[in-house]
C-alpha atoms as an extended CHARMM CRD file, in Angstrom:
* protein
*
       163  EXT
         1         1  UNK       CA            136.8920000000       81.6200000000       83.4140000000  PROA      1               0.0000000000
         2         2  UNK       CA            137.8660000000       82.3740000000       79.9040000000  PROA      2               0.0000000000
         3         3  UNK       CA            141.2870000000       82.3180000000       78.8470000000  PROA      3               0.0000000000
         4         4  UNK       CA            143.2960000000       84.5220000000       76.3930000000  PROA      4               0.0000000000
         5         5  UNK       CA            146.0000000000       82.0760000000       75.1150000000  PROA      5               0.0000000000
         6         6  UNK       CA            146.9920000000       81.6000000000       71.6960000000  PROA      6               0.0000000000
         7         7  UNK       CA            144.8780000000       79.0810000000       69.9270000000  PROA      7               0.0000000000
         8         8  UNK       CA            146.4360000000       75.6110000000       70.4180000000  PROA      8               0.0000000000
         9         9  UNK       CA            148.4800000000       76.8200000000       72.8610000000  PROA      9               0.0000000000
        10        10  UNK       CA            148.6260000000       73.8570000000       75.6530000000  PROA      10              0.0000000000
        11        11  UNK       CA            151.2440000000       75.9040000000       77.8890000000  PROA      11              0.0000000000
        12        12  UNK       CA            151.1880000000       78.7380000000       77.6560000000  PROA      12              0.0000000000
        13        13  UNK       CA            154.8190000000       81.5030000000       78.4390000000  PROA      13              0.0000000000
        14        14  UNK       CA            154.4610000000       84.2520000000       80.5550000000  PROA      14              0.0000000000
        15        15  UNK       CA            155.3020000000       87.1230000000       78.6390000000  PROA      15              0.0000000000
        16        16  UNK       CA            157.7260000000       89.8420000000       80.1900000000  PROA      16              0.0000000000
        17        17  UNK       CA            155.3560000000       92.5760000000       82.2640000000  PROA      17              0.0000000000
        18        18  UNK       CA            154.4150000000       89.0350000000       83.6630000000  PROA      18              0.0000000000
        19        19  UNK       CA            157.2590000000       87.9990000000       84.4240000000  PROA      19              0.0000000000
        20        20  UNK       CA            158.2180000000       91.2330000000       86.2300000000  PROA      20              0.0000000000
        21        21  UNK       CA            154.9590000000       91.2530000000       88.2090000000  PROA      21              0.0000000000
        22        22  UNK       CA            156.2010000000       87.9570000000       89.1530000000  PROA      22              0.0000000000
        23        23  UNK       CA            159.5300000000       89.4960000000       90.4090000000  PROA      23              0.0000000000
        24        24  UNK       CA            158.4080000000       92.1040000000       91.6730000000  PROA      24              0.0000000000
        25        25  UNK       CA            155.7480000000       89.9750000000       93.9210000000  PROA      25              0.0000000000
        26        26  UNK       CA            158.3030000000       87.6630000000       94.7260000000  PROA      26              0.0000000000
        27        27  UNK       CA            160.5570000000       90.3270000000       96.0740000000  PROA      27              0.0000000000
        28        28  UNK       CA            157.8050000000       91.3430000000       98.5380000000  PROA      28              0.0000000000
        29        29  UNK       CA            157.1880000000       87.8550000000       99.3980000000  PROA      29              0.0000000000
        30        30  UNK       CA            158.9250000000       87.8530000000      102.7420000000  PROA      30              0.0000000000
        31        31  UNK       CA            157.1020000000       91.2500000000      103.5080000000  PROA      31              0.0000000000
        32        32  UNK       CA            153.9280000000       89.8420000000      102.9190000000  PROA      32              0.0000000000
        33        33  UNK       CA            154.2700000000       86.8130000000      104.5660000000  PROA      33              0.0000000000
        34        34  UNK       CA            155.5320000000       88.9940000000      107.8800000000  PROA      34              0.0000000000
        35        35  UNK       CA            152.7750000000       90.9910000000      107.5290000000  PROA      35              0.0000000000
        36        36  UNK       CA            149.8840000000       88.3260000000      107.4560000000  PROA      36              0.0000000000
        37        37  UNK       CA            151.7430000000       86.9220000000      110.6610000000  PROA      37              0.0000000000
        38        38  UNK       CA            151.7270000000       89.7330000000      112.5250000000  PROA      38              0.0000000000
        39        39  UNK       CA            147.9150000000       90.6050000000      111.1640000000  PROA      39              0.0000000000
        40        40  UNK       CA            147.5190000000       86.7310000000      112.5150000000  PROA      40              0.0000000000
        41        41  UNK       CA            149.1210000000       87.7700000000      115.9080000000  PROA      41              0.0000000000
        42        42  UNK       CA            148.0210000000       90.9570000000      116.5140000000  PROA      42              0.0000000000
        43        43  UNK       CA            144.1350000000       91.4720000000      115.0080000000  PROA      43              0.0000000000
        44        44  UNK       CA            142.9150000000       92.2420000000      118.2280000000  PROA      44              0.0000000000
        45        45  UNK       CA            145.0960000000       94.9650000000      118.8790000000  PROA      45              0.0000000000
        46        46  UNK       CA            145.2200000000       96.8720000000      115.4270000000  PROA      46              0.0000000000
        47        47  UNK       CA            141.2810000000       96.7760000000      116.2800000000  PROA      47              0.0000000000
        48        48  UNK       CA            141.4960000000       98.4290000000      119.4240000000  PROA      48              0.0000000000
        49        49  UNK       CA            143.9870000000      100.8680000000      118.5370000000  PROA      49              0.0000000000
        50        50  UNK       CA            142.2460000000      101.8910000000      115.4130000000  PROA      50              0.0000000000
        51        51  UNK       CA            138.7590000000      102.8350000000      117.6940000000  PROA      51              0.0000000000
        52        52  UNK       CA            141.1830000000      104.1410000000      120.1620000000  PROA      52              0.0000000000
        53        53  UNK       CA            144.3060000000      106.1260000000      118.4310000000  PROA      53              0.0000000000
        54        54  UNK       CA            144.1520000000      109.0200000000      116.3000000000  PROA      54              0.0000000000
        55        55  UNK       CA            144.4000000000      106.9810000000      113.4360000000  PROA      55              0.0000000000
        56        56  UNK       CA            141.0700000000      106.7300000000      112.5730000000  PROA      56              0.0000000000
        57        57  UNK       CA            140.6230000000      110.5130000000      113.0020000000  PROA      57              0.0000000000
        58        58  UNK       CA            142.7350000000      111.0550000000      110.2290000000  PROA      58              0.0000000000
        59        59  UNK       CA            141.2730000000      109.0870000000      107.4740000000  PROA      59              0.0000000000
        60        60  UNK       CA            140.2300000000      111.8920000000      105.6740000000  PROA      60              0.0000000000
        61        61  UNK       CA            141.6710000000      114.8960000000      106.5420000000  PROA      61              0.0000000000
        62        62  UNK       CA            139.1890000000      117.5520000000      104.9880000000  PROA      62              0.0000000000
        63        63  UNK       CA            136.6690000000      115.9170000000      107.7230000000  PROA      63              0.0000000000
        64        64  UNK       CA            136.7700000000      118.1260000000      110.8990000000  PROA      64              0.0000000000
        65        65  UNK       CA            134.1680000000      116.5920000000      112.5390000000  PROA      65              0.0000000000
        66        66  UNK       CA            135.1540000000      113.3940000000      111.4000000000  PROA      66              0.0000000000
        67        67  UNK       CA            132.7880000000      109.7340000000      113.3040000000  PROA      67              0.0000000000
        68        68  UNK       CA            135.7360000000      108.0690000000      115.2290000000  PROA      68              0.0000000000
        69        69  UNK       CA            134.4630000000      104.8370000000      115.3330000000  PROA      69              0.0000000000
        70        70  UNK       CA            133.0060000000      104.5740000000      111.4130000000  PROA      70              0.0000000000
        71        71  UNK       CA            136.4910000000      105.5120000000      110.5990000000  PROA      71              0.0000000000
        72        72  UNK       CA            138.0420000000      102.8000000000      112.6840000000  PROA      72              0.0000000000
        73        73  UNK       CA            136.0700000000      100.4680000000      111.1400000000  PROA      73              0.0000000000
        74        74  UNK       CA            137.1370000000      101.2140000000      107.3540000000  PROA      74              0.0000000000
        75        75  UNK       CA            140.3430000000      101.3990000000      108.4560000000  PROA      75              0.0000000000
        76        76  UNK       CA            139.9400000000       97.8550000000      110.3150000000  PROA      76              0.0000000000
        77        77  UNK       CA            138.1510000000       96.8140000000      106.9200000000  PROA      77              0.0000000000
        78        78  UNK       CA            141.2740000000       97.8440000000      104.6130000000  PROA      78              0.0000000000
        79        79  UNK       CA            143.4770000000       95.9260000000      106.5940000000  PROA      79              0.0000000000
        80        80  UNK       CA            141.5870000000       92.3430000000      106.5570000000  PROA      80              0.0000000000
        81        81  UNK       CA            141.4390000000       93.2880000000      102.4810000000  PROA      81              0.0000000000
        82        82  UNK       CA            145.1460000000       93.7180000000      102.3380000000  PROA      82              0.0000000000
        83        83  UNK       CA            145.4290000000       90.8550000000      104.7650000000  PROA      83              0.0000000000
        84        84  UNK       CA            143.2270000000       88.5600000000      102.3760000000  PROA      84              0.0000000000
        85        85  UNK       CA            145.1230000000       89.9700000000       99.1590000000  PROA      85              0.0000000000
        86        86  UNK       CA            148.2760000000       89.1570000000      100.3170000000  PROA      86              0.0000000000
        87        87  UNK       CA            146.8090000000       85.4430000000      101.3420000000  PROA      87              0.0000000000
        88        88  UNK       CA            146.0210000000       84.8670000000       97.8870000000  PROA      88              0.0000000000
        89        89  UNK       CA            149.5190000000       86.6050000000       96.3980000000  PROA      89              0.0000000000
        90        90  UNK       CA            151.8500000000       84.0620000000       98.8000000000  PROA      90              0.0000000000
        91        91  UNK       CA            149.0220000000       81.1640000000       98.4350000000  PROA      91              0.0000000000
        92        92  UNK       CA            149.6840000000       81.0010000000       94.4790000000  PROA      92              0.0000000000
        93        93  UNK       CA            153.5050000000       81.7560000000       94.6360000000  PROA      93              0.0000000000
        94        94  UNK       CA            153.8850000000       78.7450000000       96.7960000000  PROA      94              0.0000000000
        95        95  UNK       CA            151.9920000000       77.2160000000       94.5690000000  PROA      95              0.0000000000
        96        96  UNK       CA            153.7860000000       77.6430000000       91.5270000000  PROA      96              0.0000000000
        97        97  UNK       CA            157.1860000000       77.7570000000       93.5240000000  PROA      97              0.0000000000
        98        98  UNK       CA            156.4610000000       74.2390000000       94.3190000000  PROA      98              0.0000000000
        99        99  UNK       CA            155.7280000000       72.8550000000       90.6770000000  PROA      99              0.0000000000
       100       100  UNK       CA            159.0780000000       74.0550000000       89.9210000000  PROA      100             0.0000000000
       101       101  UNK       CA            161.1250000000       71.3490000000       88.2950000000  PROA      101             0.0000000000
       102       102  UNK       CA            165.2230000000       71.8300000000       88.3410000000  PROA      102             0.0000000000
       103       103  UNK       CA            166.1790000000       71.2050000000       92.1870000000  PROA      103             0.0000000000
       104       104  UNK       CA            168.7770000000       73.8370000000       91.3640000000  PROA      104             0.0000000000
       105       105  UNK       CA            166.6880000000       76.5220000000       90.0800000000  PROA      105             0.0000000000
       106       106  UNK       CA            164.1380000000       75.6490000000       93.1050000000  PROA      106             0.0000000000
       107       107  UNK       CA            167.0350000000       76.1100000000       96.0720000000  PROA      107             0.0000000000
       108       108  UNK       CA            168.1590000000       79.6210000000       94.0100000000  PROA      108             0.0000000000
       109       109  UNK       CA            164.6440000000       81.1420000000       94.3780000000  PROA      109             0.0000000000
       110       110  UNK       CA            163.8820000000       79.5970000000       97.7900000000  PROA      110             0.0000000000
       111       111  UNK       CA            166.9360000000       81.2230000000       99.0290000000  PROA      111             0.0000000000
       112       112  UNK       CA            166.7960000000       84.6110000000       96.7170000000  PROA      112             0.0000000000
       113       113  UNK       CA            162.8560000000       85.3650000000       97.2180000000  PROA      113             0.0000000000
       114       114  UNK       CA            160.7260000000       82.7880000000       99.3130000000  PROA      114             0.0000000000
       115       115  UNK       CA            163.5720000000       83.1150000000      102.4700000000  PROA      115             0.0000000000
       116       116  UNK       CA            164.1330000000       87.0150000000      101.3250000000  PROA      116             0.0000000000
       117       117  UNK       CA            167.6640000000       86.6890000000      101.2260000000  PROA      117             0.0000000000
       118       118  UNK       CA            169.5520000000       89.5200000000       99.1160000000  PROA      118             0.0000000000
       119       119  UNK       CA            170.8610000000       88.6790000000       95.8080000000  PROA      119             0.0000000000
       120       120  UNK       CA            174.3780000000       89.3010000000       97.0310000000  PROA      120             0.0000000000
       121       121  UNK       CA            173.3540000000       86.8690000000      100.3300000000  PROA      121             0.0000000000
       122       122  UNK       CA            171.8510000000       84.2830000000       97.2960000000  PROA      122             0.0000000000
       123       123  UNK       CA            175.6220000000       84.7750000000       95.4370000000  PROA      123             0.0000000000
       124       124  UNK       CA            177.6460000000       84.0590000000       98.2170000000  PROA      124             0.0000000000
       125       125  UNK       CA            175.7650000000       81.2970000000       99.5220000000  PROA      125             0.0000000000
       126       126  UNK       CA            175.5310000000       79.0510000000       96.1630000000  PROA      126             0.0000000000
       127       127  UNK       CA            179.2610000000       80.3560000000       95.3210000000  PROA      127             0.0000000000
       128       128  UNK       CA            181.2820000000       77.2250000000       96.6910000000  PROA      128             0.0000000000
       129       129  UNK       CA            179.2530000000       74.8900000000       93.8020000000  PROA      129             0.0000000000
       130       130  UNK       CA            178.1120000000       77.3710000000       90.6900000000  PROA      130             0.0000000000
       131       131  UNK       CA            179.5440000000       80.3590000000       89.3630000000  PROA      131             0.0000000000
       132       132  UNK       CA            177.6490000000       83.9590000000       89.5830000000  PROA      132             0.0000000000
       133       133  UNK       CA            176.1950000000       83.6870000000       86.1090000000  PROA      133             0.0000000000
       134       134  UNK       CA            175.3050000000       80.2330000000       86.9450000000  PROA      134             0.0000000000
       135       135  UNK       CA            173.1490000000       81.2980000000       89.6790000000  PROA      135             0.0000000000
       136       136  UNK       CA            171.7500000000       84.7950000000       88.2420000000  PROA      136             0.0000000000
       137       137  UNK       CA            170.2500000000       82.4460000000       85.5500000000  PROA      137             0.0000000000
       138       138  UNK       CA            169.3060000000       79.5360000000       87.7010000000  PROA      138             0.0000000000
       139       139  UNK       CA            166.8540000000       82.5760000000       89.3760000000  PROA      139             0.0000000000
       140       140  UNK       CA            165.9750000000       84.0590000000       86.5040000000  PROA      140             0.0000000000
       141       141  UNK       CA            164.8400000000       80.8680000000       85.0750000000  PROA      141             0.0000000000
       142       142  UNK       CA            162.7430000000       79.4840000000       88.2780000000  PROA      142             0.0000000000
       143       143  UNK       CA            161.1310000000       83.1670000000       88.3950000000  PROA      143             0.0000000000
       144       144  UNK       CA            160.0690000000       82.4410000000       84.4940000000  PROA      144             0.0000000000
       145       145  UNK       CA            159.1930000000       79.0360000000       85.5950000000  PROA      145             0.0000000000
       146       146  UNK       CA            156.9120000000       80.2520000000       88.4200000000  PROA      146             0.0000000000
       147       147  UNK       CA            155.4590000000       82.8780000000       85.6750000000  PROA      147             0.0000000000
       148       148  UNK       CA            154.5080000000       80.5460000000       83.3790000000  PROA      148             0.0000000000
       149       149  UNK       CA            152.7330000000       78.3360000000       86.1510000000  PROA      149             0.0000000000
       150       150  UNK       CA            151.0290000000       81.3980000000       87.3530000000  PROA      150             0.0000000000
       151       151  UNK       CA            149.8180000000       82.1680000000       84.0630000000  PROA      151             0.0000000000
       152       152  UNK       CA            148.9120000000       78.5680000000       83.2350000000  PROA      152             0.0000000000
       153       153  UNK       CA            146.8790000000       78.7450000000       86.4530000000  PROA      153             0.0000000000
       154       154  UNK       CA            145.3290000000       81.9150000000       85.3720000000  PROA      154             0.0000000000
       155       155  UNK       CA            146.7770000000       84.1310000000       87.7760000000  PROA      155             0.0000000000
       156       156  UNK       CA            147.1340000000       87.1480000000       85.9570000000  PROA      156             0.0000000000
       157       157  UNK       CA            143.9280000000       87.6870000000       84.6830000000  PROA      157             0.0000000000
       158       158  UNK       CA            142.3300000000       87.6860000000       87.8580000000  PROA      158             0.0000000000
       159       159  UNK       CA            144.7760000000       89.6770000000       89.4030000000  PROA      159             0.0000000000
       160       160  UNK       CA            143.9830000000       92.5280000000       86.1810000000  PROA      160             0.0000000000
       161       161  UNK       CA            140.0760000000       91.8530000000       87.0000000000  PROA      161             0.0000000000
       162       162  UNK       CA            140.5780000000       92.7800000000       90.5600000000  PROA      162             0.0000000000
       163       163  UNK       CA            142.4610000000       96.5360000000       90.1580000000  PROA      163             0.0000000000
């Protein structure tokens, strides 16, 4: 895998669309992680109602006489590929979640993003030791942290390759 860092650059920063991809996948990490566990849970099922619901009927809807059961099974396929995307998304955030260094910054995005509480929940629960601009940067500086590991790691290339 080649990388695009600056020559003689050991570490290289996450620069700021990647560090908003990195928000922005944080703030659906809760979803995600739901999501797989219920795909987990429930694979069977989605399955049978996909050959059996009118879901699968409606793939395409310029298809009158659309096959049922091919249908179901590109529907079935789209949902392992989200299912497998979203393994690798909350694989590599809990990665580089767990390489981050201040304990402080670490408990401010475990509770803001990797628990999915509300920033307003996040403020109110750190309030009785930091102040509100204490916290807003101790998140905004673990998300850069976990950035900068995901781009160390190579993250965002190969999630540019794949779309």
């Amino acid at each position: 895998m080649a990388m695009a860092w600056g020559q003689g650059e050991l570490f290289p920063k996450a620069n700021e669309a990647e560090i908003q991809r990195t928000k922005f996948l944080l703030g659906k990490y809760k979803e995600m992680t739901m999501l797989m566990q219920d795909f987990e849970k429930f694979e069977q099922d989605l399955k049978q109602v996909a050959v059996d619901g009118e879901a699968a009927r409606r793939i395409d809807q310029e298809d009158l006489h659309a096959d049922k059961t091919a249908n179901a099974t590109i529907l079935i396929e789209k949902q392992r590929w989200v299912y497998q995307r979203y393994q690798f998304y909350t694989q590599q955030l809990r990665r580089a979640f767990s390489l981050i260094q201040d304990d402080d910054e670490r408990k401010a995005v475990d509770y803001r993003y990797m628990q999915g509480y509300s920033y307003k929940e996040a403020l109110l629960f750190f309030r009785h030791g930091m102040s509100d601009s204490t916290i807003r940067r101790k998140i905004s500086e673990g998300t850069e942290s976990i950035a900068n590991t995901l781009k160390l790691m190579g993250f965002f290339e190969q999630d540019n390759v794949e779309f």
